[in-house]
Amino acid sequence: MPMLGYDYAIVRVLPRVERGEQINAGVILSCAATGYLRARFELDETLLGRMAPGVELAPIRAALAGIEAVCAGGPAAGALGTMSARSRFHWLVAPRSTVVQVSAVHTGRCRDLDAALDDLLRRMVRR
């Protein structure tokens, strides 16, 4: 299998945006050449609760589920679901000042996109 170029961004949760403290919660990975667009999450809710006692988890979980829906495309993603995978990726990584944010976009190369996503999750999110 040939090497594939991909772009990725780390998904972060900032329970109190004004403080700037964050927890890496997941990764979005996109490969323009194949139309691949997926996200995986492992939010450490215990750590988040220690960082921001009383934080409401339901809206954060909903935002992460929304990212997964946009990655999958189709009717569940609403109007965004009709866009190309690459366009959805660009929409997902646009800067926002909300509790769920993404890092700058980074690049990589691999032969197996699912394995690359798993590796990024292991290296960037898991403690």
mmCIF file of N, CA and C in Angstrom:
data_model
loop_
_atom_site.group_PDB
_atom_site.id
_atom_site.type_symbol
_atom_site.label_atom_id
_atom_site.label_comp_id
_atom_site.label_asym_id
_atom_site.label_seq_id
_atom_site.Cartn_x
_atom_site.Cartn_y
_atom_site.Cartn_z
ATOM 1 N N MET A 1 0.846 -1.184 0.000
ATOM 2 C CA MET A 1 0.000 0.000 0.000
ATOM 3 C C MET A 1 0.891 1.246 0.000
ATOM 4 N N PRO A 2 0.560 2.236 -0.803
ATOM 5 C CA PRO A 2 1.386 3.457 -0.876
ATOM 6 C C PRO A 2 1.222 4.316 0.384
ATOM 7 N N MET A 3 2.203 5.167 0.592
ATOM 8 C CA MET A 3 2.120 6.116 1.704
ATOM 9 C C MET A 3 1.050 7.151 1.378
ATOM 10 N N LEU A 4 0.287 7.508 2.387
ATOM 11 C CA LEU A 4 -0.782 8.503 2.248
ATOM 12 C C LEU A 4 -0.475 9.705 3.128
ATOM 13 N N GLY A 5 -0.683 10.888 2.581
ATOM 14 C CA GLY A 5 -0.564 12.094 3.390
ATOM 15 C C GLY A 5 -1.888 12.358 4.094
ATOM 16 N N TYR A 6 -1.818 12.837 5.321
ATOM 17 C CA TYR A 6 -3.039 13.157 6.055
ATOM 18 C C TYR A 6 -2.849 14.422 6.881
ATOM 19 N N ASP A 7 -3.959 15.000 7.277
ATOM 20 C CA ASP A 7 -3.997 16.142 8.187
ATOM 21 C C ASP A 7 -4.738 15.704 9.439
ATOM 22 N N TYR A 8 -4.337 16.253 10.573
ATOM 23 C CA TYR A 8 -5.060 15.944 11.808
ATOM 24 C C TYR A 8 -5.066 17.147 12.735
ATOM 25 N N ALA A 9 -6.019 17.117 13.649
ATOM 26 C CA ALA A 9 -6.116 18.141 14.690
ATOM 27 C C ALA A 9 -6.511 17.450 15.984
ATOM 28 N N ILE A 10 -6.013 17.964 17.074
ATOM 29 C CA ILE A 10 -6.350 17.465 18.400
ATOM 30 C C ILE A 10 -7.594 18.208 18.878
ATOM 31 N N VAL A 11 -8.565 17.466 19.391
ATOM 32 C CA VAL A 11 -9.780 18.076 19.948
ATOM 33 C C VAL A 11 -9.550 18.260 21.448
ATOM 34 N N ARG A 12 -9.786 19.460 21.913
ATOM 35 C CA ARG A 12 -9.527 19.818 23.313
ATOM 36 C C ARG A 12 -10.787 20.304 23.990
ATOM 37 N N VAL A 13 -10.860 20.033 25.284
ATOM 38 C CA VAL A 13 -11.965 20.539 26.094
ATOM 39 C C VAL A 13 -11.390 21.563 27.055
ATOM 40 N N LEU A 14 -11.973 22.757 27.029
ATOM 41 C CA LEU A 14 -11.597 23.844 27.928
ATOM 42 C C LEU A 14 -12.812 24.125 28.811
ATOM 43 N N PRO A 15 -12.887 23.508 29.984
ATOM 44 C CA PRO A 15 -14.103 23.640 30.793
ATOM 45 C C PRO A 15 -14.414 25.076 31.188
ATOM 46 N N ARG A 16 -13.373 25.882 31.360
ATOM 47 C CA ARG A 16 -13.553 27.317 31.608
ATOM 48 C C ARG A 16 -12.645 28.045 30.630
ATOM 49 N N VAL A 17 -13.229 28.436 29.521
ATOM 50 C CA VAL A 17 -12.467 29.019 28.410
ATOM 51 C C VAL A 17 -11.593 30.179 28.885
ATOM 52 N N GLU A 18 -12.089 30.969 29.792
ATOM 53 C CA GLU A 18 -11.345 32.151 30.240
ATOM 54 C C GLU A 18 -10.032 31.793 30.936
ATOM 55 N N ARG A 19 -9.928 30.577 31.489
ATOM 56 C CA ARG A 19 -8.692 30.162 32.154
ATOM 57 C C ARG A 19 -7.686 29.551 31.184
ATOM 58 N N GLY A 20 -8.163 29.068 30.051
ATOM 59 C CA GLY A 20 -7.267 28.491 29.057
ATOM 60 C C GLY A 20 -6.769 27.092 29.381
ATOM 61 N N GLU A 21 -7.218 26.503 30.483
ATOM 62 C CA GLU A 21 -6.815 25.139 30.823
ATOM 63 C C GLU A 21 -7.555 24.161 29.917
ATOM 64 N N GLN A 22 -6.860 23.120 29.517
ATOM 65 C CA GLN A 22 -7.466 22.216 28.549
ATOM 66 C C GLN A 22 -7.075 20.769 28.795
ATOM 67 N N ILE A 23 -7.904 19.891 28.268
ATOM 68 C CA ILE A 23 -7.646 18.453 28.268
ATOM 69 C C ILE A 23 -7.783 17.981 26.825
ATOM 70 N N ASN A 24 -6.795 17.261 26.339
ATOM 71 C CA ASN A 24 -6.929 16.667 25.016
ATOM 72 C C ASN A 24 -7.950 15.538 25.110
ATOM 73 N N ALA A 25 -8.968 15.598 24.256
ATOM 74 C CA ALA A 25 -10.075 14.644 24.329
ATOM 75 C C ALA A 25 -10.158 13.727 23.124
ATOM 76 N N GLY A 26 -9.516 14.080 22.013
ATOM 77 C CA GLY A 26 -9.639 13.248 20.827
ATOM 78 C C GLY A 26 -8.847 13.799 19.663
ATOM 79 N N VAL A 27 -9.014 13.116 18.518
ATOM 80 C CA VAL A 27 -8.283 13.459 17.304
ATOM 81 C C VAL A 27 -9.233 13.376 16.116
ATOM 82 N N ILE A 28 -9.107 14.336 15.199
ATOM 83 C CA ILE A 28 -9.790 14.297 13.900
ATOM 84 C C ILE A 28 -8.707 14.073 12.853
ATOM 85 N N LEU A 29 -8.904 13.090 11.972
ATOM 86 C CA LEU A 29 -7.923 12.793 10.935
ATOM 87 C C LEU A 29 -8.601 12.799 9.578
ATOM 88 N N SER A 30 -7.956 13.457 8.605
ATOM 89 C CA SER A 30 -8.505 13.584 7.258
ATOM 90 C C SER A 30 -7.427 13.255 6.230
ATOM 91 N N CYS A 31 -7.828 12.517 5.211
ATOM 92 C CA CYS A 31 -6.939 12.245 4.071
ATOM 93 C C CYS A 31 -7.679 12.675 2.810
ATOM 94 N N ALA A 32 -7.214 13.748 2.192
ATOM 95 C CA ALA A 32 -7.881 14.285 1.005
ATOM 96 C C ALA A 32 -7.868 13.295 -0.149
ATOM 97 N N ALA A 33 -6.791 12.531 -0.289
ATOM 98 C CA ALA A 33 -6.661 11.614 -1.430
ATOM 99 C C ALA A 33 -7.680 10.484 -1.405
ATOM 100 N N THR A 34 -8.125 10.103 -0.214
ATOM 101 C CA THR A 34 -9.044 8.966 -0.092
ATOM 102 C C THR A 34 -10.442 9.356 0.373
ATOM 103 N N GLY A 35 -10.629 10.611 0.793
ATOM 104 C CA GLY A 35 -11.924 11.029 1.337
ATOM 105 C C GLY A 35 -12.143 10.567 2.764
ATOM 106 N N TYR A 36 -11.097 10.132 3.413
ATOM 107 C CA TYR A 36 -11.165 9.642 4.803
ATOM 108 C C TYR A 36 -11.368 10.819 5.748
ATOM 109 N N LEU A 37 -12.308 10.702 6.665
ATOM 110 C CA LEU A 37 -12.525 11.698 7.704
ATOM 111 C C LEU A 37 -13.135 10.994 8.904
ATOM 112 N N ARG A 38 -12.353 10.901 9.981
ATOM 113 C CA ARG A 38 -12.837 10.234 11.183
ATOM 114 C C ARG A 38 -12.324 10.960 12.411
ATOM 115 N N ALA A 39 -13.069 10.778 13.498
ATOM 116 C CA ALA A 39 -12.658 11.303 14.795
ATOM 117 C C ALA A 39 -12.794 10.188 15.820
ATOM 118 N N ARG A 40 -11.896 10.206 16.787
ATOM 119 C CA ARG A 40 -11.987 9.279 17.921
ATOM 120 C C ARG A 40 -11.746 10.079 19.193
ATOM 121 N N PHE A 41 -12.497 9.704 20.226
ATOM 122 C CA PHE A 41 -12.427 10.435 21.489
ATOM 123 C C PHE A 41 -12.242 9.501 22.663
ATOM 124 N N GLU A 42 -11.498 9.973 23.653
ATOM 125 C CA GLU A 42 -11.363 9.329 24.954
ATOM 126 C C GLU A 42 -11.256 10.452 25.985
ATOM 127 N N LEU A 43 -12.378 11.028 26.325
ATOM 128 C CA LEU A 43 -12.394 12.132 27.283
ATOM 129 C C LEU A 43 -12.238 11.579 28.700
ATOM 130 N N ASP A 44 -11.240 12.064 29.414
ATOM 131 C CA ASP A 44 -11.012 11.683 30.806
ATOM 132 C C ASP A 44 -11.937 12.543 31.672
ATOM 133 N N GLU A 45 -13.132 12.031 31.920
ATOM 134 C CA GLU A 45 -14.143 12.802 32.658
ATOM 135 C C GLU A 45 -13.759 12.996 34.118
ATOM 136 N N THR A 46 -12.985 12.072 34.686
ATOM 137 C CA THR A 46 -12.530 12.224 36.072
ATOM 138 C C THR A 46 -11.581 13.414 36.176
ATOM 139 N N LEU A 47 -10.613 13.474 35.276
ATOM 140 C CA LEU A 47 -9.675 14.596 35.259
ATOM 141 C C LEU A 47 -10.412 15.909 34.994
ATOM 142 N N LEU A 48 -11.337 15.877 34.068
ATOM 143 C CA LEU A 48 -12.115 17.074 33.761
ATOM 144 C C LEU A 48 -12.874 17.549 34.993
ATOM 145 N N GLY A 49 -13.460 16.615 35.737
ATOM 146 C CA GLY A 49 -14.186 16.970 36.958
ATOM 147 C C GLY A 49 -13.282 17.555 38.031
ATOM 148 N N ARG A 50 -12.044 17.054 38.105
ATOM 149 C CA ARG A 50 -11.093 17.631 39.077
ATOM 150 C C ARG A 50 -10.657 19.022 38.643
ATOM 151 N N MET A 51 -10.524 19.211 37.342
ATOM 152 C CA MET A 51 -10.092 20.502 36.821
ATOM 153 C C MET A 51 -11.184 21.556 36.981
ATOM 154 N N ALA A 52 -12.420 21.140 36.803
ATOM 155 C CA ALA A 52 -13.546 22.083 36.848
ATOM 156 C C ALA A 52 -14.718 21.419 37.572
ATOM 157 N N PRO A 53 -14.668 21.402 38.909
ATOM 158 C CA PRO A 53 -15.767 20.791 39.657
ATOM 159 C C PRO A 53 -17.107 21.395 39.241
ATOM 160 N N GLY A 54 -18.072 20.521 39.047
ATOM 161 C CA GLY A 54 -19.401 20.986 38.670
ATOM 162 C C GLY A 54 -19.592 21.181 37.177
ATOM 163 N N VAL A 55 -18.575 20.882 36.373
ATOM 164 C CA VAL A 55 -18.700 21.049 34.926
ATOM 165 C C VAL A 55 -19.850 20.175 34.417
ATOM 166 N N GLU A 56 -20.618 20.703 33.494
ATOM 167 C CA GLU A 56 -21.712 19.946 32.899
ATOM 168 C C GLU A 56 -21.152 19.104 31.759
ATOM 169 N N LEU A 57 -21.248 17.792 31.908
ATOM 170 C CA LEU A 57 -20.686 16.885 30.908
ATOM 171 C C LEU A 57 -21.587 16.698 29.692
ATOM 172 N N ALA A 58 -22.890 16.806 29.879
ATOM 173 C CA ALA A 58 -23.814 16.536 28.765
ATOM 174 C C ALA A 58 -23.530 17.410 27.539
ATOM 175 N N PRO A 59 -23.349 18.722 27.681
ATOM 176 C CA PRO A 59 -23.067 19.536 26.487
ATOM 177 C C PRO A 59 -21.728 19.189 25.835
ATOM 178 N N ILE A 60 -20.756 18.791 26.635
ATOM 179 C CA ILE A 60 -19.447 18.415 26.088
ATOM 180 C C ILE A 60 -19.578 17.116 25.311
ATOM 181 N N ARG A 61 -20.261 16.143 25.909
ATOM 182 C CA ARG A 61 -20.492 14.874 25.199
ATOM 183 C C ARG A 61 -21.253 15.114 23.897
ATOM 184 N N ALA A 62 -22.230 16.006 23.929
ATOM 185 C CA ALA A 62 -23.016 16.313 22.722
ATOM 186 C C ALA A 62 -22.142 16.957 21.648
ATOM 187 N N ALA A 63 -21.244 17.846 22.045
ATOM 188 C CA ALA A 63 -20.354 18.489 21.080
ATOM 189 C C ALA A 63 -19.421 17.467 20.437
ATOM 190 N N LEU A 64 -18.896 16.544 21.229
ATOM 191 C CA LEU A 64 -18.021 15.502 20.684
ATOM 192 C C LEU A 64 -18.797 14.581 19.748
ATOM 193 N N ALA A 65 -20.017 14.236 20.120
ATOM 194 C CA ALA A 65 -20.865 13.415 19.248
ATOM 195 C C ALA A 65 -21.172 14.161 17.953
ATOM 196 N N GLY A 66 -21.339 15.468 18.032
ATOM 197 C CA GLY A 66 -21.575 16.278 16.843
ATOM 198 C C GLY A 66 -20.394 16.238 15.892
ATOM 199 N N ILE A 67 -19.187 16.251 16.435
ATOM 200 C CA ILE A 67 -17.987 16.148 15.591
ATOM 201 C C ILE A 67 -17.984 14.801 14.875
ATOM 202 N N GLU A 68 -18.300 13.736 15.597
ATOM 203 C CA GLU A 68 -18.350 12.409 14.974
ATOM 204 C C GLU A 68 -19.398 12.369 13.858
ATOM 205 N N ALA A 69 -20.546 13.009 14.092
ATOM 206 C CA ALA A 69 -21.608 13.026 13.071
ATOM 207 C C ALA A 69 -21.156 13.784 11.830
ATOM 208 N N VAL A 70 -20.476 14.905 12.014
ATOM 209 C CA VAL A 70 -19.987 15.671 10.861
ATOM 210 C C VAL A 70 -18.941 14.852 10.104
ATOM 211 N N CYS A 71 -18.077 14.153 10.824
ATOM 212 C CA CYS A 71 -17.092 13.301 10.151
ATOM 213 C C CYS A 71 -17.781 12.235 9.305
ATOM 214 N N ALA A 72 -18.821 11.623 9.850
ATOM 215 C CA ALA A 72 -19.531 10.553 9.133
ATOM 216 C C ALA A 72 -20.306 11.090 7.937
ATOM 217 N N GLY A 73 -20.748 12.330 8.014
ATOM 218 C CA GLY A 73 -21.530 12.915 6.927
ATOM 219 C C GLY A 73 -22.930 12.349 6.878
ATOM 220 N N GLY A 74 -23.662 12.656 5.834
ATOM 221 C CA GLY A 74 -25.023 12.157 5.685
ATOM 222 C C GLY A 74 -26.034 12.968 6.465
ATOM 223 N N PRO A 75 -27.268 12.505 6.508
ATOM 224 C CA PRO A 75 -28.368 13.267 7.122
ATOM 225 C C PRO A 75 -28.171 13.603 8.601
ATOM 226 N N ALA A 76 -27.479 12.736 9.353
ATOM 227 C CA ALA A 76 -27.275 12.991 10.780
ATOM 228 C C ALA A 76 -26.449 14.251 11.029
ATOM 229 N N ALA A 77 -25.682 14.673 10.024
ATOM 230 C CA ALA A 77 -24.837 15.868 10.155
ATOM 231 C C ALA A 77 -25.537 17.127 9.656
ATOM 232 N N GLY A 78 -26.801 17.021 9.292
ATOM 233 C CA GLY A 78 -27.536 18.183 8.803
ATOM 234 C C GLY A 78 -26.977 18.663 7.475
ATOM 235 N N ALA A 79 -27.024 19.969 7.257
ATOM 236 C CA ALA A 79 -26.556 20.541 5.989
ATOM 237 C C ALA A 79 -25.073 20.253 5.746
ATOM 238 N N LEU A 80 -24.292 20.154 6.826
ATOM 239 C CA LEU A 80 -22.863 19.849 6.670
ATOM 240 C C LEU A 80 -22.648 18.466 6.075
ATOM 241 N N GLY A 81 -23.589 17.570 6.304
ATOM 242 C CA GLY A 81 -23.451 16.200 5.826
ATOM 243 C C GLY A 81 -23.428 16.066 4.326
ATOM 244 N N THR A 82 -23.845 17.096 3.613
ATOM 245 C CA THR A 82 -23.848 17.045 2.147
ATOM 246 C C THR A 82 -22.523 17.532 1.556
ATOM 247 N N MET A 83 -21.684 18.124 2.382
ATOM 248 C CA MET A 83 -20.401 18.652 1.909
ATOM 249 C C MET A 83 -19.396 17.514 1.730
ATOM 250 N N SER A 84 -18.338 17.765 0.965
ATOM 251 C CA SER A 84 -17.273 16.767 0.805
ATOM 252 C C SER A 84 -16.576 16.557 2.146
ATOM 253 N N ALA A 85 -15.909 15.414 2.271
ATOM 254 C CA ALA A 85 -15.172 15.122 3.507
ATOM 255 C C ALA A 85 -14.140 16.209 3.778
ATOM 256 N N ARG A 86 -13.467 16.679 2.763
ATOM 257 C CA ARG A 86 -12.443 17.713 2.946
ATOM 258 C C ARG A 86 -13.055 19.022 3.439
ATOM 259 N N SER A 87 -14.198 19.391 2.883
ATOM 260 C CA SER A 87 -14.879 20.611 3.322
ATOM 261 C C SER A 87 -15.358 20.470 4.769
ATOM 262 N N ARG A 88 -15.846 19.286 5.125
ATOM 263 C CA ARG A 88 -16.274 19.059 6.508
ATOM 264 C C ARG A 88 -15.086 19.159 7.459
ATOM 265 N N PHE A 89 -13.928 18.633 7.048
ATOM 266 C CA PHE A 89 -12.725 18.746 7.877
ATOM 267 C C PHE A 89 -12.376 20.206 8.107
ATOM 268 N N HIS A 90 -12.378 20.996 7.048
ATOM 269 C CA HIS A 90 -12.046 22.423 7.202
ATOM 270 C C HIS A 90 -13.051 23.124 8.109
ATOM 271 N N TRP A 91 -14.317 22.760 8.033
ATOM 272 C CA TRP A 91 -15.320 23.358 8.915
ATOM 273 C C TRP A 91 -15.028 22.954 10.359
ATOM 274 N N LEU A 92 -14.675 21.690 10.589
ATOM 275 C CA LEU A 92 -14.416 21.205 11.939
ATOM 276 C C LEU A 92 -13.207 21.870 12.586
ATOM 277 N N VAL A 93 -12.194 22.183 11.804
ATOM 278 C CA VAL A 93 -10.965 22.731 12.387
ATOM 279 C C VAL A 93 -10.932 24.258 12.403
ATOM 280 N N ALA A 94 -12.008 24.897 11.988
ATOM 281 C CA ALA A 94 -12.067 26.361 12.054
ATOM 282 C C ALA A 94 -12.022 26.803 13.519
ATOM 283 N N PRO A 95 -11.292 27.886 13.814
ATOM 284 C CA PRO A 95 -11.176 28.344 15.206
ATOM 285 C C PRO A 95 -12.535 28.689 15.815
ATOM 286 N N ARG A 96 -12.681 28.323 17.083
ATOM 287 C CA ARG A 96 -13.888 28.632 17.848
ATOM 288 C C ARG A 96 -13.475 29.013 19.260
ATOM 289 N N SER A 97 -14.295 29.771 19.934
ATOM 290 C CA SER A 97 -14.019 30.103 21.334
ATOM 291 C C SER A 97 -15.102 29.482 22.206
ATOM 292 N N THR A 98 -15.217 28.184 22.132
ATOM 293 C CA THR A 98 -16.195 27.437 22.909
ATOM 294 C C THR A 98 -15.466 26.461 23.814
ATOM 295 N N VAL A 99 -16.204 25.690 24.562
ATOM 296 C CA VAL A 99 -15.625 24.717 25.481
ATOM 297 C C VAL A 99 -14.879 23.617 24.721
ATOM 298 N N VAL A 100 -15.352 23.235 23.543
ATOM 299 C CA VAL A 100 -14.674 22.236 22.718
ATOM 300 C C VAL A 100 -13.997 22.966 21.555
ATOM 301 N N GLN A 101 -12.667 22.829 21.481
ATOM 302 C CA GLN A 101 -11.881 23.500 20.448
ATOM 303 C C GLN A 101 -10.925 22.507 19.803
ATOM 304 N N VAL A 102 -10.316 22.896 18.700
ATOM 305 C CA VAL A 102 -9.329 22.050 18.046
ATOM 306 C C VAL A 102 -7.996 22.776 17.945
ATOM 307 N N SER A 103 -6.940 21.993 17.854
ATOM 308 C CA SER A 103 -5.595 22.546 17.701
ATOM 309 C C SER A 103 -5.403 23.042 16.271
ATOM 310 N N ALA A 104 -4.231 23.562 16.038
ATOM 311 C CA ALA A 104 -3.819 23.844 14.662
ATOM 312 C C ALA A 104 -3.770 22.512 13.918
ATOM 313 N N VAL A 105 -3.831 22.572 12.604
ATOM 314 C CA VAL A 105 -3.778 21.366 11.779
ATOM 315 C C VAL A 105 -2.312 20.961 11.596
ATOM 316 N N HIS A 106 -2.071 19.666 11.754
ATOM 317 C CA HIS A 106 -0.741 19.089 11.567
ATOM 318 C C HIS A 106 -0.828 18.051 10.454
ATOM 319 N N THR A 107 0.313 17.636 9.934
ATOM 320 C CA THR A 107 0.322 16.675 8.837
ATOM 321 C C THR A 107 1.139 15.445 9.205
ATOM 322 N N GLY A 108 0.898 14.386 8.452
ATOM 323 C CA GLY A 108 1.661 13.152 8.625
ATOM 324 C C GLY A 108 1.529 12.285 7.397
ATOM 325 N N ARG A 109 2.225 11.157 7.420
ATOM 326 C CA ARG A 109 2.153 10.181 6.334
ATOM 327 C C ARG A 109 2.077 8.797 6.954
ATOM 328 N N CYS A 110 1.318 7.929 6.308
ATOM 329 C CA CYS A 110 1.162 6.570 6.806
ATOM 330 C C CYS A 110 0.683 5.661 5.683
ATOM 331 N N ARG A 111 0.629 4.381 5.967
ATOM 332 C CA ARG A 111 0.058 3.412 5.041
ATOM 333 C C ARG A 111 -1.338 2.991 5.467
ATOM 334 N N ASP A 112 -1.664 3.165 6.746
ATOM 335 C CA ASP A 112 -2.942 2.717 7.306
ATOM 336 C C ASP A 112 -3.542 3.868 8.120
ATOM 337 N N LEU A 113 -4.595 4.485 7.595
ATOM 338 C CA LEU A 113 -5.183 5.669 8.239
ATOM 339 C C LEU A 113 -5.813 5.330 9.587
ATOM 340 N N ASP A 114 -6.493 4.192 9.702
ATOM 341 C CA ASP A 114 -7.083 3.811 10.988
ATOM 342 C C ASP A 114 -6.001 3.618 12.041
ATOM 343 N N ALA A 115 -4.891 2.981 11.651
ATOM 344 C CA ALA A 115 -3.780 2.783 12.584
ATOM 345 C C ALA A 115 -3.157 4.120 12.980
ATOM 346 N N ALA A 116 -3.044 5.037 12.029
ATOM 347 C CA ALA A 116 -2.497 6.366 12.335
ATOM 348 C C ALA A 116 -3.401 7.092 13.323
ATOM 349 N N LEU A 117 -4.711 6.995 13.138
ATOM 350 C CA LEU A 117 -5.648 7.631 14.064
ATOM 351 C C LEU A 117 -5.516 7.023 15.456
ATOM 352 N N ASP A 118 -5.428 5.708 15.538
ATOM 353 C CA ASP A 118 -5.234 5.048 16.834
ATOM 354 C C ASP A 118 -3.934 5.490 17.489
ATOM 355 N N ASP A 119 -2.855 5.581 16.709
ATOM 356 C CA ASP A 119 -1.563 5.999 17.247
ATOM 357 C C ASP A 119 -1.607 7.438 17.757
ATOM 358 N N LEU A 120 -2.245 8.324 17.010
ATOM 359 C CA LEU A 120 -2.367 9.713 17.458
ATOM 360 C C LEU A 120 -3.177 9.801 18.747
ATOM 361 N N LEU A 121 -4.241 9.032 18.838
ATOM 362 C CA LEU A 121 -5.049 9.017 20.056
ATOM 363 C C LEU A 121 -4.202 8.546 21.235
ATOM 364 N N ARG A 122 -3.423 7.500 21.013
ATOM 365 C CA ARG A 122 -2.566 6.972 22.079
ATOM 366 C C ARG A 122 -1.528 8.004 22.523
ATOM 367 N N ARG A 123 -0.879 8.656 21.554
ATOM 368 C CA ARG A 123 0.209 9.583 21.875
ATOM 369 C C ARG A 123 -0.277 10.941 22.372
ATOM 370 N N MET A 124 -1.395 11.427 21.848
ATOM 371 C CA MET A 124 -1.812 12.797 22.127
ATOM 372 C C MET A 124 -2.920 12.927 23.175
ATOM 373 N N VAL A 125 -3.643 11.853 23.428
ATOM 374 C CA VAL A 125 -4.813 11.974 24.305
ATOM 375 C C VAL A 125 -4.664 11.136 25.578
ATOM 376 N N ARG A 126 -4.263 9.895 25.438
ATOM 377 C CA ARG A 126 -4.200 9.007 26.606
ATOM 378 C C ARG A 126 -3.093 9.438 27.545
ATOM 379 N N ARG A 127 -3.337 9.267 28.808
ATOM 380 C CA ARG A 127 -2.337 9.620 29.833
ATOM 381 C C ARG A 127 -1.648 8.387 30.335
#
